[in-house]
Amino acid sequence: MPCVSAPATVRVMIRTDNPEPFLTTEGIHNFRDYGGYAVAGGGRVKTGLLFRSGHHADASREDLDMVAKVDLKHVIDMRGDSERARHTCRRPEGFGGEVICFAGETAGLAPHLEAAEGSIDAHSAHQAMVGLYGALPDREGLTWVLRQYFAALSKGEGASLVHCAAGKDRTGMAADLLHHALGVHPDDAMHDYLLTNHSPRNEERIAHGMELMGDKYGGIDEQTVRVLMGVDAEFLDAARSSIKDRFGKTDAYLEQVLGVDAAMRGALIAQLVDV
């Protein structure tokens, strides 16, 4: 039997000073602060400025009061026209922040729903999600929104929210790219991405997904729904690998496709990192 080499050392220490990132909500899924992580060279991503979530169409009055207190200056909506029409976000009374969105489609459906259309079991659902993530960096509408996302955050005007439908796929890629630009270790960025699976009331959300997907697609089982409505390291790795396969490194993608050159990166670090 051939020798098996020892496994690589697994990095388990997550460097964050934000141990309770989730905000308490009733009708907004996965609302959390994605700051607090250590960055290369010293310092940490500021907390209280960077928020991510699912859509706000079902936000309660209490949720809207909480959003008002966060005082968002920018809302970056990664969804397309049809998704926004189906689930129009509610805003707090007197909301004056800038809402950035693409006039067109960033996905035919939310990626987890796209994957559901061709899935017959958990394995095929997983493979479909990996394939969809691999294609995300090339979606024209999505890259347009990502360019605006980085430009808005570099201005340093205050708190921002990035969201899509479930706040996990397109939003997850956006947060991962920002973490990279700020110097967050890839393991810590992955930790933040995987927090979606531990969001408050996640089981209620999965049960609701079972009901909705069962009505639409029929015969879909719980394990398959869990794959579609959750996140997995292989999903985000597929997006990361797609970028590196084409551009050699993420920095080149950030600069050539999203316009995050050295000057913008410096501005982002200046605004979003506590040294």
CSV table of N, CA and C in Angstrom, one decimal, residues 111-177:
chain,number,residue,atom,x,y,z
A,111,PRO,N,-28.8,32.3,-7.4
A,111,PRO,CA,-28.1,31.1,-7.8
A,111,PRO,C,-28.6,29.8,-7.2
A,112,HIS,N,-29.1,29.8,-5.9
A,112,HIS,CA,-29.6,28.6,-5.3
A,112,HIS,C,-30.8,28.1,-6.0
A,113,LEU,N,-31.6,29.1,-6.5
A,113,LEU,CA,-32.8,28.7,-7.3
A,113,LEU,C,-32.5,28.2,-8.7
A,114,GLU,N,-31.5,28.9,-9.3
A,114,GLU,CA,-31.0,28.4,-10.6
A,114,GLU,C,-30.6,26.9,-10.5
A,115,ALA,N,-29.8,26.6,-9.4
A,115,ALA,CA,-29.3,25.3,-9.2
A,115,ALA,C,-30.5,24.3,-9.0
A,116,ALA,N,-31.5,24.7,-8.3
A,116,ALA,CA,-32.6,23.9,-8.0
A,116,ALA,C,-33.3,23.3,-9.3
A,117,GLU,N,-33.4,24.2,-10.3
A,117,GLU,CA,-34.1,23.8,-11.5
A,117,GLU,C,-33.6,22.5,-12.2
A,118,GLY,N,-32.3,22.2,-12.1
A,118,GLY,CA,-31.8,21.1,-12.7
A,118,GLY,C,-31.3,20.0,-11.7
A,119,SER,N,-31.7,20.1,-10.5
A,119,SER,CA,-31.2,19.2,-9.5
A,119,SER,C,-32.2,18.1,-9.2
A,120,ILE,N,-31.7,16.9,-9.0
A,120,ILE,CA,-32.6,15.8,-8.7
A,120,ILE,C,-32.2,15.2,-7.3
A,121,ASP,N,-31.0,15.5,-6.8
A,121,ASP,CA,-30.6,15.0,-5.5
A,121,ASP,C,-29.5,16.0,-5.0
A,122,ALA,N,-29.1,15.7,-3.8
A,122,ALA,CA,-28.1,16.5,-3.1
A,122,ALA,C,-26.8,16.6,-3.9
A,123,HIS,N,-26.3,15.5,-4.4
A,123,HIS,CA,-25.1,15.5,-5.2
A,123,HIS,C,-25.2,16.4,-6.4
A,124,SER,N,-26.2,16.3,-7.2
A,124,SER,CA,-26.3,17.1,-8.4
A,124,SER,C,-26.6,18.6,-8.0
A,125,ALA,N,-27.2,18.8,-6.9
A,125,ALA,CA,-27.4,20.2,-6.4
A,125,ALA,C,-26.1,20.8,-6.0
A,126,HIS,N,-25.2,20.0,-5.4
A,126,HIS,CA,-23.9,20.5,-5.0
A,126,HIS,C,-23.1,20.8,-6.2
A,127,GLN,N,-23.1,19.9,-7.2
A,127,GLN,CA,-22.3,20.2,-8.4
A,127,GLN,C,-22.9,21.4,-9.2
A,128,ALA,N,-24.2,21.6,-9.2
A,128,ALA,CA,-24.7,22.7,-9.8
A,128,ALA,C,-24.3,24.0,-9.2
A,129,MET,N,-24.2,24.0,-7.8
A,129,MET,CA,-23.8,25.2,-7.1
A,129,MET,C,-22.3,25.5,-7.4
A,130,VAL,N,-21.5,24.5,-7.4
A,130,VAL,CA,-20.1,24.7,-7.8
A,130,VAL,C,-20.0,25.3,-9.2
A,131,GLY,N,-20.7,24.8,-10.1
A,131,GLY,CA,-20.7,25.3,-11.5
A,131,GLY,C,-21.1,26.8,-11.5
A,132,LEU,N,-22.2,27.1,-10.8
A,132,LEU,CA,-22.7,28.4,-10.8
A,132,LEU,C,-21.7,29.4,-10.2
A,133,TYR,N,-21.1,29.0,-9.1
A,133,TYR,CA,-20.1,29.9,-8.5
A,133,TYR,C,-18.9,30.1,-9.4
A,134,GLY,N,-18.5,29.1,-10.1
A,134,GLY,CA,-17.4,29.3,-11.1
A,134,GLY,C,-17.7,30.3,-12.2
A,135,ALA,N,-19.0,30.5,-12.5
A,135,ALA,CA,-19.4,31.4,-13.5
A,135,ALA,C,-19.7,32.8,-13.0
A,136,LEU,N,-19.9,33.0,-11.6
A,136,LEU,CA,-20.2,34.3,-11.1
A,136,LEU,C,-19.3,35.4,-11.4
A,137,PRO,N,-18.0,35.2,-11.4
A,137,PRO,CA,-17.1,36.3,-11.7
A,137,PRO,C,-17.2,36.9,-13.1
A,138,ASP,N,-17.8,36.1,-14.0
A,138,ASP,CA,-18.0,36.6,-15.4
A,138,ASP,C,-19.3,37.2,-15.7
A,139,ARG,N,-20.2,37.2,-14.8
A,139,ARG,CA,-21.5,37.8,-15.1
A,139,ARG,C,-21.5,39.3,-15.2
A,140,GLU,N,-21.8,39.8,-16.3
A,140,GLU,CA,-21.6,41.2,-16.6
A,140,GLU,C,-22.4,42.1,-15.6
A,141,GLY,N,-23.7,41.8,-15.4
A,141,GLY,CA,-24.5,42.6,-14.5
A,141,GLY,C,-23.9,42.6,-13.1
A,142,LEU,N,-23.4,41.5,-12.7
A,142,LEU,CA,-22.9,41.3,-11.3
A,142,LEU,C,-21.6,42.1,-11.2
A,143,THR,N,-20.7,42.0,-12.2
A,143,THR,CA,-19.4,42.7,-12.1
A,143,THR,C,-19.7,44.2,-12.1
A,144,TRP,N,-20.7,44.7,-12.8
A,144,TRP,CA,-21.0,46.1,-12.8
A,144,TRP,C,-21.4,46.5,-11.4
A,145,VAL,N,-22.2,45.8,-10.7
A,145,VAL,CA,-22.6,46.1,-9.3
A,145,VAL,C,-21.3,46.0,-8.4
A,146,LEU,N,-20.5,45.1,-8.6
A,146,LEU,CA,-19.3,44.9,-7.8
A,146,LEU,C,-18.4,46.2,-8.0
A,147,ARG,N,-18.3,46.7,-9.2
A,147,ARG,CA,-17.5,47.9,-9.4
A,147,ARG,C,-18.0,49.1,-8.6
A,148,GLN,N,-19.4,49.2,-8.6
A,148,GLN,CA,-20.0,50.3,-7.8
A,148,GLN,C,-19.8,50.1,-6.3
A,149,TYR,N,-19.9,48.8,-5.9
A,149,TYR,CA,-19.7,48.5,-4.5
A,149,TYR,C,-18.3,48.9,-4.0
A,150,PHE,N,-17.3,48.6,-4.7
A,150,PHE,CA,-15.9,49.0,-4.3
A,150,PHE,C,-15.8,50.5,-4.3
A,151,ALA,N,-16.3,51.1,-5.4
A,151,ALA,CA,-16.2,52.6,-5.5
A,151,ALA,C,-16.9,53.3,-4.3
A,152,ALA,N,-18.1,52.8,-4.0
A,152,ALA,CA,-18.9,53.5,-2.9
A,152,ALA,C,-18.1,53.3,-1.6
A,153,LEU,N,-17.6,52.1,-1.3
A,153,LEU,CA,-17.0,51.9,0.0
A,153,LEU,C,-15.7,52.7,0.1
A,154,SER,N,-15.0,52.9,-1.0
A,154,SER,CA,-13.8,53.7,-1.0
A,154,SER,C,-14.0,55.2,-0.6
A,155,LYS,N,-15.2,55.6,-0.7
A,155,LYS,CA,-15.5,57.1,-0.4
A,155,LYS,C,-15.5,57.3,1.1
A,156,GLY,N,-15.7,56.3,1.9
A,156,GLY,CA,-15.7,56.4,3.4
A,156,GLY,C,-16.8,57.3,3.9
A,157,GLU,N,-18.0,57.2,3.4
A,157,GLU,CA,-19.1,58.0,3.8
A,157,GLU,C,-19.9,57.5,4.9
A,158,GLY,N,-19.6,56.2,5.4
A,158,GLY,CA,-20.3,55.7,6.5
A,158,GLY,C,-20.7,54.2,6.2
A,159,ALA,N,-21.6,53.7,7.0
A,159,ALA,CA,-22.0,52.3,6.9
A,159,ALA,C,-22.6,51.9,5.6
A,160,SER,N,-22.4,50.7,5.2
A,160,SER,CA,-22.9,50.1,4.0
A,160,SER,C,-23.5,48.8,4.2
A,161,LEU,N,-24.4,48.4,3.3
A,161,LEU,CA,-25.0,47.1,3.3
A,161,LEU,C,-24.9,46.5,1.9
A,162,VAL,N,-24.4,45.3,1.8
A,162,VAL,CA,-24.5,44.6,0.5
A,162,VAL,C,-25.4,43.4,0.7
A,163,HIS,N,-26.3,43.2,-0.2
A,163,HIS,CA,-27.2,42.0,-0.1
A,163,HIS,C,-27.7,41.5,-1.5
A,164,CYS,N,-28.2,40.3,-1.5
A,164,CYS,CA,-28.8,39.8,-2.7
A,164,CYS,C,-30.2,39.2,-2.3
A,165,ALA,N,-30.5,38.0,-2.7
A,165,ALA,CA,-31.8,37.4,-2.3
A,165,ALA,C,-31.6,36.8,-0.9
A,166,ALA,N,-30.7,35.8,-0.8
A,166,ALA,CA,-30.5,35.1,0.4
A,166,ALA,C,-29.3,35.6,1.2
A,167,GLY,N,-28.5,36.5,0.6
A,167,GLY,CA,-27.4,37.0,1.3
A,167,GLY,C,-26.2,36.0,1.5
A,168,LYS,N,-26.1,35.1,0.5
A,168,LYS,CA,-25.1,34.1,0.7
A,168,LYS,C,-24.2,33.8,-0.5
A,169,ASP,N,-24.7,34.0,-1.7
A,169,ASP,CA,-23.9,33.6,-2.9
A,169,ASP,C,-23.3,34.8,-3.6
A,170,ARG,N,-24.0,35.6,-4.2
A,170,ARG,CA,-23.5,36.9,-4.8
A,170,ARG,C,-22.9,37.8,-3.7
A,171,THR,N,-23.6,37.9,-2.6
A,171,THR,CA,-23.1,38.7,-1.4
A,171,THR,C,-21.9,38.0,-0.9
A,172,GLY,N,-21.9,36.7,-0.8
A,172,GLY,CA,-20.7,36.0,-0.3
A,172,GLY,C,-19.5,36.3,-1.1
A,173,MET,N,-19.6,36.3,-2.4
A,173,MET,CA,-18.5,36.6,-3.3
A,173,MET,C,-18.0,38.0,-3.1
A,174,ALA,N,-19.0,38.9,-3.0
A,174,ALA,CA,-18.6,40.3,-2.8
A,174,ALA,C,-17.8,40.5,-1.5
A,175,ALA,N,-18.3,40.0,-0.4
A,175,ALA,CA,-17.6,40.1,0.8
A,175,ALA,C,-16.2,39.5,0.8
A,176,ASP,N,-16.1,38.3,0.1
A,176,ASP,CA,-14.8,37.7,0.0
A,176,ASP,C,-13.8,38.5,-0.8
A,177,LEU,N,-14.2,39.2,-1.8
A,177,LEU,CA,-13.4,40.0,-2.6
A,177,LEU,C,-12.9,41.2,-1.8
